[in-house]
């Protein structure tokens, strides 16, 4: 039996919701290439997306059709609920070939199922749907009309089931442990890479309740002058006393992510930096206290913006984004954002990373909170104290 992470009834419900959205958009067929969406609808879990990998959903088919490299079909049998006839593989000769492309046998499979015509949705902006892939589909399926359906499944994923929420809570426990390990290791003279090694160990070891898996991106570890940058990486240089450092990491439980950012100051922070931290923490706490179902995403950002404005600060970037299931290169779902103009209505079961950080000309700080929207407010997914961490 395949090792499914969810009940078959849940996969069926996800597929049904996807088909309803396809019908609303007038799509006959949907070709997915985003590994998160492939995982969401089928359970497929293997590092196979470096080669063209597709899942095809048809309004007239009971199950999706998995199409990938022949050697990865074994993982499709091991990790999905799909019947054998819906696991289709292309030969290895098509992999990284200069004379042929995997879309060619994929198109043949679509023709076999009479799915080579009508309105076909594709994920035009997905990281794994390349210009070459699209050109090959247009060439090999001349009777089809292609339509962008990039975020169709992503939007279906916005509201998490009870099982998904449970995985995200476990991811929160994992990232709390990873952040604690990082803070414990941080000290003047310790190499940045040695701190990050502790993060990786804790991320994968997980908790006694649940182990972790790889996250969508490496730890963002910004020390010294790099504290001004939000997405920098570590070096092999020693940490320096009387300097701040920002750490942004996530815990991942079966690919469900819970991120967190914290700032560590190695020494006694000057008054100006303490005031900056107090403004950020006040803004974050005020925002978290305000979050309720029925609010618009832009309304959450407005609470934060007004709070930090009282201290003379403003943040140009969005305050946060929806989170949940993620594969490289991002744990963000690429749908709802906490920013002006986003009128997404918060519903119970949605999850967000409130990215309450400020990156200024000469310094930066990041103290953030991931949360679930609940029936009467919100549930923090991490318990790590929301404050500047000073290590003297």
PDB file of C-alpha atoms in Angstrom, residues 47-303:
ATOM      1  CA  UNK A  47      13.003  14.743  -5.793  1.00  0.00           C
ATOM      2  CA  UNK A  48      11.889  14.316  -9.392  1.00  0.00           C
ATOM      3  CA  UNK A  49      11.056  17.861 -10.457  1.00  0.00           C
ATOM      4  CA  UNK A  50      14.519  18.611 -11.876  1.00  0.00           C
ATOM      5  CA  UNK A  51      13.236  16.863 -15.008  1.00  0.00           C
ATOM      6  CA  UNK A  52       9.871  17.761 -16.572  1.00  0.00           C
ATOM      7  CA  UNK A  53       7.150  16.386 -14.316  1.00  0.00           C
ATOM      8  CA  UNK A  54       3.423  16.778 -14.922  1.00  0.00           C
ATOM      9  CA  UNK A  55       0.107  15.913 -13.407  1.00  0.00           C
ATOM     10  CA  UNK A  56      -2.864  16.199 -15.743  1.00  0.00           C
ATOM     11  CA  UNK A  57      -6.369  16.813 -14.411  1.00  0.00           C
ATOM     12  CA  UNK A  58      -9.365  16.348 -16.684  1.00  0.00           C
ATOM     13  CA  UNK A  59     -12.958  17.125 -15.833  1.00  0.00           C
ATOM     14  CA  UNK A  60     -13.818  13.787 -17.485  1.00  0.00           C
ATOM     15  CA  UNK A  61     -11.276  11.604 -15.651  1.00  0.00           C
ATOM     16  CA  UNK A  62     -11.820  10.166 -12.170  1.00  0.00           C
ATOM     17  CA  UNK A  63      -8.141  10.510 -11.227  1.00  0.00           C
ATOM     18  CA  UNK A  64      -5.248  12.758 -12.206  1.00  0.00           C
ATOM     19  CA  UNK A  65      -2.619  11.343 -14.545  1.00  0.00           C
ATOM     20  CA  UNK A  66       1.003  11.425 -13.341  1.00  0.00           C
ATOM     21  CA  UNK A  67       3.620  11.743 -16.125  1.00  0.00           C
ATOM     22  CA  UNK A  68       7.327  11.731 -15.302  1.00  0.00           C
ATOM     23  CA  UNK A  69      10.730  10.167 -15.832  1.00  0.00           C
ATOM     24  CA  UNK A  70      10.571   6.353 -15.946  1.00  0.00           C
ATOM     25  CA  UNK A  71      12.724   5.789 -12.853  1.00  0.00           C
ATOM     26  CA  UNK A  72      10.487   8.086 -10.777  1.00  0.00           C
ATOM     27  CA  UNK A  73       7.359   6.111 -11.597  1.00  0.00           C
ATOM     28  CA  UNK A  74       8.393   3.817  -8.730  1.00  0.00           C
ATOM     29  CA  UNK A  75       7.931   6.731  -6.313  1.00  0.00           C
ATOM     30  CA  UNK A  76       4.568   7.502  -7.899  1.00  0.00           C
ATOM     31  CA  UNK A  77       3.459   3.960  -7.079  1.00  0.00           C
ATOM     32  CA  UNK A  78       4.878   4.213  -3.556  1.00  0.00           C
ATOM     33  CA  UNK A  79       3.525   7.626  -2.556  1.00  0.00           C
ATOM     34  CA  UNK A  80       0.285   8.236  -4.486  1.00  0.00           C
ATOM     35  CA  UNK A  81      -3.170   6.685  -4.538  1.00  0.00           C
ATOM     36  CA  UNK A  82      -3.265   6.590  -8.347  1.00  0.00           C
ATOM     37  CA  UNK A  83      -4.239   3.496 -10.278  1.00  0.00           C
ATOM     38  CA  UNK A  84      -1.522   1.921 -12.409  1.00  0.00           C
ATOM     39  CA  UNK A  85      -3.072   3.158 -15.650  1.00  0.00           C
ATOM     40  CA  UNK A  86      -2.751   6.728 -14.389  1.00  0.00           C
ATOM     41  CA  UNK A  87       0.985   6.482 -13.704  1.00  0.00           C
ATOM     42  CA  UNK A  88       2.709   7.087 -17.035  1.00  0.00           C
ATOM     43  CA  UNK A  89       6.416   7.427 -17.654  1.00  0.00           C
ATOM     44  CA  UNK A  90       8.595   8.633 -20.493  1.00  0.00           C
ATOM     45  CA  UNK A  91      11.889   6.918 -21.440  1.00  0.00           C
ATOM     46  CA  UNK A  92      15.221   8.151 -20.143  1.00  0.00           C
ATOM     47  CA  UNK A  93      16.293   9.090 -23.667  1.00  0.00           C
ATOM     48  CA  UNK A  94      14.122  12.206 -23.370  1.00  0.00           C
ATOM     49  CA  UNK A  95      15.928  13.468 -20.248  1.00  0.00           C
ATOM     50  CA  UNK A  96      18.245  16.416 -20.935  1.00  0.00           C
ATOM     51  CA  UNK A  97      18.307  15.594 -24.636  1.00  0.00           C
ATOM     52  CA  UNK A  98      19.347  18.122 -27.268  1.00  0.00           C
ATOM     53  CA  UNK A  99      17.171  16.495 -29.929  1.00  0.00           C
ATOM     54  CA  UNK A 100      13.915  15.662 -28.124  1.00  0.00           C
ATOM     55  CA  UNK A 101      11.851  16.755 -25.129  1.00  0.00           C
ATOM     56  CA  UNK A 102       9.607  14.999 -22.526  1.00  0.00           C
ATOM     57  CA  UNK A 103       6.613  17.044 -23.743  1.00  0.00           C
ATOM     58  CA  UNK A 104       6.640  14.881 -26.884  1.00  0.00           C
ATOM     59  CA  UNK A 105       5.688  11.594 -25.110  1.00  0.00           C
ATOM     60  CA  UNK A 106       3.483  13.582 -22.717  1.00  0.00           C
ATOM     61  CA  UNK A 107       1.510  14.890 -25.683  1.00  0.00           C
ATOM     62  CA  UNK A 108       1.129  11.332 -27.008  1.00  0.00           C
ATOM     63  CA  UNK A 109      -0.370  10.291 -23.670  1.00  0.00           C
ATOM     64  CA  UNK A 110      -2.809  13.201 -23.835  1.00  0.00           C
ATOM     65  CA  UNK A 111      -3.846  12.176 -27.343  1.00  0.00           C
ATOM     66  CA  UNK A 112      -4.473   8.616 -26.139  1.00  0.00           C
ATOM     67  CA  UNK A 113      -6.932   9.996 -23.572  1.00  0.00           C
ATOM     68  CA  UNK A 114      -8.489  12.494 -26.022  1.00  0.00           C
ATOM     69  CA  UNK A 115      -7.129  15.345 -23.875  1.00  0.00           C
ATOM     70  CA  UNK A 116      -5.214  17.017 -26.695  1.00  0.00           C
ATOM     71  CA  UNK A 117      -7.919  19.528 -27.627  1.00  0.00           C
ATOM     72  CA  UNK A 118     -10.228  22.070 -26.058  1.00  0.00           C
ATOM     73  CA  UNK A 119      -9.171  24.579 -23.388  1.00  0.00           C
ATOM     74  CA  UNK A 120      -6.042  23.474 -21.542  1.00  0.00           C
ATOM     75  CA  UNK A 121      -4.862  25.360 -18.466  1.00  0.00           C
ATOM     76  CA  UNK A 122      -1.138  25.572 -17.750  1.00  0.00           C
ATOM     77  CA  UNK A 123       0.877  27.161 -14.936  1.00  0.00           C
ATOM     78  CA  UNK A 124       2.532  29.897 -16.978  1.00  0.00           C
ATOM     79  CA  UNK A 125       4.315  31.536 -14.054  1.00  0.00           C
ATOM     80  CA  UNK A 126       5.240  28.425 -12.081  1.00  0.00           C
ATOM     81  CA  UNK A 127       8.950  27.991 -11.411  1.00  0.00           C
ATOM     82  CA  UNK A 128       9.032  24.606 -13.168  1.00  0.00           C
ATOM     83  CA  UNK A 129       6.990  25.503 -16.244  1.00  0.00           C
ATOM     84  CA  UNK A 130       9.627  26.807 -18.606  1.00  0.00           C
ATOM     85  CA  UNK A 131       9.340  28.712 -21.861  1.00  0.00           C
ATOM     86  CA  UNK A 132      10.716  25.604 -23.612  1.00  0.00           C
ATOM     87  CA  UNK A 133       8.000  23.407 -22.088  1.00  0.00           C
ATOM     88  CA  UNK A 134       5.258  25.782 -23.234  1.00  0.00           C
ATOM     89  CA  UNK A 135       6.668  26.066 -26.741  1.00  0.00           C
ATOM     90  CA  UNK A 136       6.800  22.260 -26.977  1.00  0.00           C
ATOM     91  CA  UNK A 137       3.166  21.904 -25.865  1.00  0.00           C
ATOM     92  CA  UNK A 138       2.017  24.504 -28.389  1.00  0.00           C
ATOM     93  CA  UNK A 139       3.934  22.670 -31.099  1.00  0.00           C
ATOM     94  CA  UNK A 140       2.758  19.148 -30.223  1.00  0.00           C
ATOM     95  CA  UNK A 141      -0.868  19.981 -29.348  1.00  0.00           C
ATOM     96  CA  UNK A 142      -1.993  22.159 -32.283  1.00  0.00           C
ATOM     97  CA  UNK A 143      -5.698  21.545 -31.625  1.00  0.00           C
ATOM     98  CA  UNK A 144      -5.594  22.891 -28.068  1.00  0.00           C
ATOM     99  CA  UNK A 145      -6.222  26.402 -26.803  1.00  0.00           C
ATOM    100  CA  UNK A 146      -3.867  27.218 -23.921  1.00  0.00           C
ATOM    101  CA  UNK A 147      -4.944  29.370 -21.007  1.00  0.00           C
ATOM    102  CA  UNK A 148      -2.966  30.572 -18.003  1.00  0.00           C
ATOM    103  CA  UNK A 149      -4.112  28.780 -14.845  1.00  0.00           C
ATOM    104  CA  UNK A 150      -0.985  29.438 -12.802  1.00  0.00           C
ATOM    105  CA  UNK A 151      -2.528  29.829  -9.347  1.00  0.00           C
ATOM    106  CA  UNK A 152      -5.691  27.749  -9.744  1.00  0.00           C
ATOM    107  CA  UNK A 153      -4.629  24.969  -7.370  1.00  0.00           C
ATOM    108  CA  UNK A 154      -2.671  27.384  -5.172  1.00  0.00           C
ATOM    109  CA  UNK A 155      -5.942  29.164  -4.395  1.00  0.00           C
ATOM    110  CA  UNK A 156      -7.688  25.872  -3.659  1.00  0.00           C
ATOM    111  CA  UNK A 157      -4.892  25.284  -1.121  1.00  0.00           C
ATOM    112  CA  UNK A 158      -5.506  28.542   0.762  1.00  0.00           C
ATOM    113  CA  UNK A 159      -7.812  27.049   3.417  1.00  0.00           C
ATOM    114  CA  UNK A 160      -6.104  24.189   5.242  1.00  0.00           C
ATOM    115  CA  UNK A 161      -7.859  21.049   6.407  1.00  0.00           C
ATOM    116  CA  UNK A 162      -7.624  19.840   9.992  1.00  0.00           C
ATOM    117  CA  UNK A 163      -4.907  17.368   8.960  1.00  0.00           C
ATOM    118  CA  UNK A 164      -2.889  20.080   7.216  1.00  0.00           C
ATOM    119  CA  UNK A 165      -3.185  22.347  10.246  1.00  0.00           C
ATOM    120  CA  UNK A 166      -1.850  19.545  12.440  1.00  0.00           C
ATOM    121  CA  UNK A 167       1.231  19.211  10.210  1.00  0.00           C
ATOM    122  CA  UNK A 168       1.777  22.977  10.382  1.00  0.00           C
ATOM    123  CA  UNK A 169       1.653  22.914  14.179  1.00  0.00           C
ATOM    124  CA  UNK A 170       4.289  20.189  14.124  1.00  0.00           C
ATOM    125  CA  UNK A 171       6.374  22.336  11.779  1.00  0.00           C
ATOM    126  CA  UNK A 172       6.035  25.128  14.334  1.00  0.00           C
ATOM    127  CA  UNK A 173       7.434  22.885  17.065  1.00  0.00           C
ATOM    128  CA  UNK A 174      10.348  21.985  14.787  1.00  0.00           C
ATOM    129  CA  UNK A 175      11.248  25.577  13.949  1.00  0.00           C
ATOM    130  CA  UNK A 176      11.005  26.647  17.600  1.00  0.00           C
ATOM    131  CA  UNK A 177      13.613  23.988  18.396  1.00  0.00           C
ATOM    132  CA  UNK A 178      15.797  25.052  15.462  1.00  0.00           C
ATOM    133  CA  UNK A 179      15.700  28.710  16.507  1.00  0.00           C
ATOM    134  CA  UNK A 180      16.517  27.760  20.103  1.00  0.00           C
ATOM    135  CA  UNK A 181      19.501  25.747  18.881  1.00  0.00           C
ATOM    136  CA  UNK A 182      20.709  28.693  16.807  1.00  0.00           C
ATOM    137  CA  UNK A 183      20.391  31.181  19.657  1.00  0.00           C
ATOM    138  CA  UNK A 184      22.196  28.815  22.032  1.00  0.00           C
ATOM    139  CA  UNK A 185      25.124  28.455  19.612  1.00  0.00           C
ATOM    140  CA  UNK A 186      25.434  32.155  18.787  1.00  0.00           C
ATOM    141  CA  UNK A 187      28.375  33.829  20.519  1.00  0.00           C
ATOM    142  CA  UNK A 188      31.246  36.116  19.568  1.00  0.00           C
ATOM    143  CA  UNK A 189      33.980  34.101  17.880  1.00  0.00           C
ATOM    144  CA  UNK A 190      31.694  31.277  16.746  1.00  0.00           C
ATOM    145  CA  UNK A 191      31.699  30.820  12.985  1.00  0.00           C
ATOM    146  CA  UNK A 192      28.445  31.624  11.226  1.00  0.00           C
ATOM    147  CA  UNK A 193      28.520  28.259   9.424  1.00  0.00           C
ATOM    148  CA  UNK A 194      28.702  26.426  12.761  1.00  0.00           C
ATOM    149  CA  UNK A 195      25.505  28.114  13.931  1.00  0.00           C
ATOM    150  CA  UNK A 196      23.771  27.191  10.679  1.00  0.00           C
ATOM    151  CA  UNK A 197      24.929  23.584  11.104  1.00  0.00           C
ATOM    152  CA  UNK A 198      22.972  23.466  14.375  1.00  0.00           C
ATOM    153  CA  UNK A 199      19.924  24.863  12.567  1.00  0.00           C
ATOM    154  CA  UNK A 200      20.071  22.143   9.915  1.00  0.00           C
ATOM    155  CA  UNK A 201      20.464  19.425  12.524  1.00  0.00           C
ATOM    156  CA  UNK A 202      17.431  20.640  14.472  1.00  0.00           C
ATOM    157  CA  UNK A 203      15.323  21.110  11.323  1.00  0.00           C
ATOM    158  CA  UNK A 204      15.794  17.505  10.242  1.00  0.00           C
ATOM    159  CA  UNK A 205      15.816  15.900  13.710  1.00  0.00           C
ATOM    160  CA  UNK A 206      12.528  17.608  14.431  1.00  0.00           C
ATOM    161  CA  UNK A 207      10.810  16.791  17.678  1.00  0.00           C
ATOM    162  CA  UNK A 208      10.036  13.572  19.525  1.00  0.00           C
ATOM    163  CA  UNK A 209       6.576  13.832  18.004  1.00  0.00           C
ATOM    164  CA  UNK A 210       7.631  14.300  14.389  1.00  0.00           C
ATOM    165  CA  UNK A 211      10.785  14.485  12.300  1.00  0.00           C
ATOM    166  CA  UNK A 212      11.467  17.210   9.783  1.00  0.00           C
ATOM    167  CA  UNK A 213      12.221  17.263   6.071  1.00  0.00           C
ATOM    168  CA  UNK A 214      14.206  19.687   3.914  1.00  0.00           C
ATOM    169  CA  UNK A 215      12.867  23.224   3.708  1.00  0.00           C
ATOM    170  CA  UNK A 216      12.288  25.128   0.493  1.00  0.00           C
ATOM    171  CA  UNK A 217      15.248  27.437   1.021  1.00  0.00           C
ATOM    172  CA  UNK A 218      18.427  27.574   3.092  1.00  0.00           C
ATOM    173  CA  UNK A 219      18.541  29.527   6.342  1.00  0.00           C
ATOM    174  CA  UNK A 220      18.810  33.268   5.824  1.00  0.00           C
ATOM    175  CA  UNK A 221      21.599  34.256   8.191  1.00  0.00           C
ATOM    176  CA  UNK A 222      22.559  37.922   8.029  1.00  0.00           C
ATOM    177  CA  UNK A 223      25.240  39.065  10.457  1.00  0.00           C
ATOM    178  CA  UNK A 224      27.229  42.293  10.748  1.00  0.00           C
ATOM    179  CA  UNK A 225      26.663  44.662   7.833  1.00  0.00           C
ATOM    180  CA  UNK A 226      24.501  42.022   6.109  1.00  0.00           C
ATOM    181  CA  UNK A 227      21.800  42.658   8.721  1.00  0.00           C
ATOM    182  CA  UNK A 228      20.526  45.267   6.223  1.00  0.00           C
ATOM    183  CA  UNK A 229      19.647  42.501   3.754  1.00  0.00           C
ATOM    184  CA  UNK A 230      16.609  40.214   4.129  1.00  0.00           C
ATOM    185  CA  UNK A 231      17.787  37.139   2.226  1.00  0.00           C
ATOM    186  CA  UNK A 232      21.536  36.874   2.708  1.00  0.00           C
ATOM    187  CA  UNK A 233      23.387  33.667   3.545  1.00  0.00           C
ATOM    188  CA  UNK A 234      25.982  32.685   6.113  1.00  0.00           C
ATOM    189  CA  UNK A 235      29.776  32.792   5.753  1.00  0.00           C
ATOM    190  CA  UNK A 236      32.573  30.976   7.553  1.00  0.00           C
ATOM    191  CA  UNK A 237      33.545  34.137   9.444  1.00  0.00           C
ATOM    192  CA  UNK A 238      33.270  34.425  13.247  1.00  0.00           C
ATOM    193  CA  UNK A 239      30.425  36.360  14.814  1.00  0.00           C
ATOM    194  CA  UNK A 240      31.419  39.761  16.207  1.00  0.00           C
ATOM    195  CA  UNK A 241      30.506  41.229  19.582  1.00  0.00           C
ATOM    196  CA  UNK A 242      28.126  44.217  19.764  1.00  0.00           C
ATOM    197  CA  UNK A 243      26.520  43.450  16.418  1.00  0.00           C
ATOM    198  CA  UNK A 244      23.014  42.230  15.543  1.00  0.00           C
ATOM    199  CA  UNK A 245      22.240  39.275  13.312  1.00  0.00           C
ATOM    200  CA  UNK A 246      18.981  38.228  11.686  1.00  0.00           C
ATOM    201  CA  UNK A 247      17.958  34.596  11.314  1.00  0.00           C
ATOM    202  CA  UNK A 248      15.034  33.515   9.124  1.00  0.00           C
ATOM    203  CA  UNK A 249      14.305  29.793   8.995  1.00  0.00           C
ATOM    204  CA  UNK A 250      11.399  27.384   8.742  1.00  0.00           C
ATOM    205  CA  UNK A 251      10.397  24.034  10.108  1.00  0.00           C
ATOM    206  CA  UNK A 252       8.978  21.585   7.588  1.00  0.00           C
ATOM    207  CA  UNK A 253       6.786  18.625   8.424  1.00  0.00           C
ATOM    208  CA  UNK A 254       5.982  16.554   5.322  1.00  0.00           C
ATOM    209  CA  UNK A 255       6.540  19.736   3.259  1.00  0.00           C
ATOM    210  CA  UNK A 256       4.176  21.866   5.359  1.00  0.00           C
ATOM    211  CA  UNK A 257       6.184  24.896   6.441  1.00  0.00           C
ATOM    212  CA  UNK A 258       6.200  27.194   9.417  1.00  0.00           C
ATOM    213  CA  UNK A 259       8.706  30.083   9.160  1.00  0.00           C
ATOM    214  CA  UNK A 260      10.087  32.371  11.836  1.00  0.00           C
ATOM    215  CA  UNK A 261      12.586  35.249  12.022  1.00  0.00           C
ATOM    216  CA  UNK A 262      14.419  36.515  15.077  1.00  0.00           C
ATOM    217  CA  UNK A 263      17.163  39.065  15.677  1.00  0.00           C
ATOM    218  CA  UNK A 264      20.010  38.271  18.061  1.00  0.00           C
ATOM    219  CA  UNK A 265      22.227  41.031  19.455  1.00  0.00           C
ATOM    220  CA  UNK A 266      25.597  39.821  20.714  1.00  0.00           C
ATOM    221  CA  UNK A 267      26.232  42.268  23.515  1.00  0.00           C
ATOM    222  CA  UNK A 268      24.288  45.165  24.951  1.00  0.00           C
ATOM    223  CA  UNK A 269      22.106  46.834  22.333  1.00  0.00           C
ATOM    224  CA  UNK A 270      22.375  50.629  22.128  1.00  0.00           C
ATOM    225  CA  UNK A 271      19.269  52.617  23.037  1.00  0.00           C
ATOM    226  CA  UNK A 272      18.540  53.415  19.387  1.00  0.00           C
ATOM    227  CA  UNK A 273      18.426  49.728  18.501  1.00  0.00           C
ATOM    228  CA  UNK A 274      16.267  48.894  21.515  1.00  0.00           C
ATOM    229  CA  UNK A 275      13.787  51.547  20.403  1.00  0.00           C
ATOM    230  CA  UNK A 276      13.720  50.017  16.926  1.00  0.00           C
ATOM    231  CA  UNK A 277      13.048  46.584  18.429  1.00  0.00           C
ATOM    232  CA  UNK A 278      10.317  47.946  20.691  1.00  0.00           C
ATOM    233  CA  UNK A 279       8.573  49.574  17.721  1.00  0.00           C
ATOM    234  CA  UNK A 280       8.667  46.327  15.727  1.00  0.00           C
ATOM    235  CA  UNK A 281       7.466  44.178  18.622  1.00  0.00           C
ATOM    236  CA  UNK A 282       4.676  46.631  19.473  1.00  0.00           C
ATOM    237  CA  UNK A 283       3.590  46.662  15.833  1.00  0.00           C
ATOM    238  CA  UNK A 284       3.641  42.877  15.626  1.00  0.00           C
ATOM    239  CA  UNK A 285       1.706  42.378  18.860  1.00  0.00           C
ATOM    240  CA  UNK A 286      -0.854  45.017  17.923  1.00  0.00           C
ATOM    241  CA  UNK A 287      -1.320  43.377  14.537  1.00  0.00           C
ATOM    242  CA  UNK A 288      -1.677  39.880  15.976  1.00  0.00           C
ATOM    243  CA  UNK A 289      -4.239  41.109  18.500  1.00  0.00           C
ATOM    244  CA  UNK A 290      -6.346  42.523  15.660  1.00  0.00           C
ATOM    245  CA  UNK A 291      -6.476  39.524  13.313  1.00  0.00           C
ATOM    246  CA  UNK A 292      -9.925  38.022  12.908  1.00  0.00           C
ATOM    247  CA  UNK A 293     -11.717  36.031  10.182  1.00  0.00           C
ATOM    248  CA  UNK A 294     -13.553  38.384   7.855  1.00  0.00           C
ATOM    249  CA  UNK A 295     -10.732  40.941   7.792  1.00  0.00           C
ATOM    250  CA  UNK A 296      -9.211  41.751   4.431  1.00  0.00           C
ATOM    251  CA  UNK A 297      -5.524  40.985   3.990  1.00  0.00           C
ATOM    252  CA  UNK A 298      -4.892  44.691   3.383  1.00  0.00           C
ATOM    253  CA  UNK A 299      -6.602  45.495   6.696  1.00  0.00           C
ATOM    254  CA  UNK A 300      -4.024  43.450   8.593  1.00  0.00           C
ATOM    255  CA  UNK A 301      -1.208  45.400   6.977  1.00  0.00           C
ATOM    256  CA  UNK A 302      -2.917  48.688   7.797  1.00  0.00           C
ATOM    257  CA  UNK A 303      -2.862  47.913  11.532  1.00  0.00           C
TER     258      UNK A 303
END
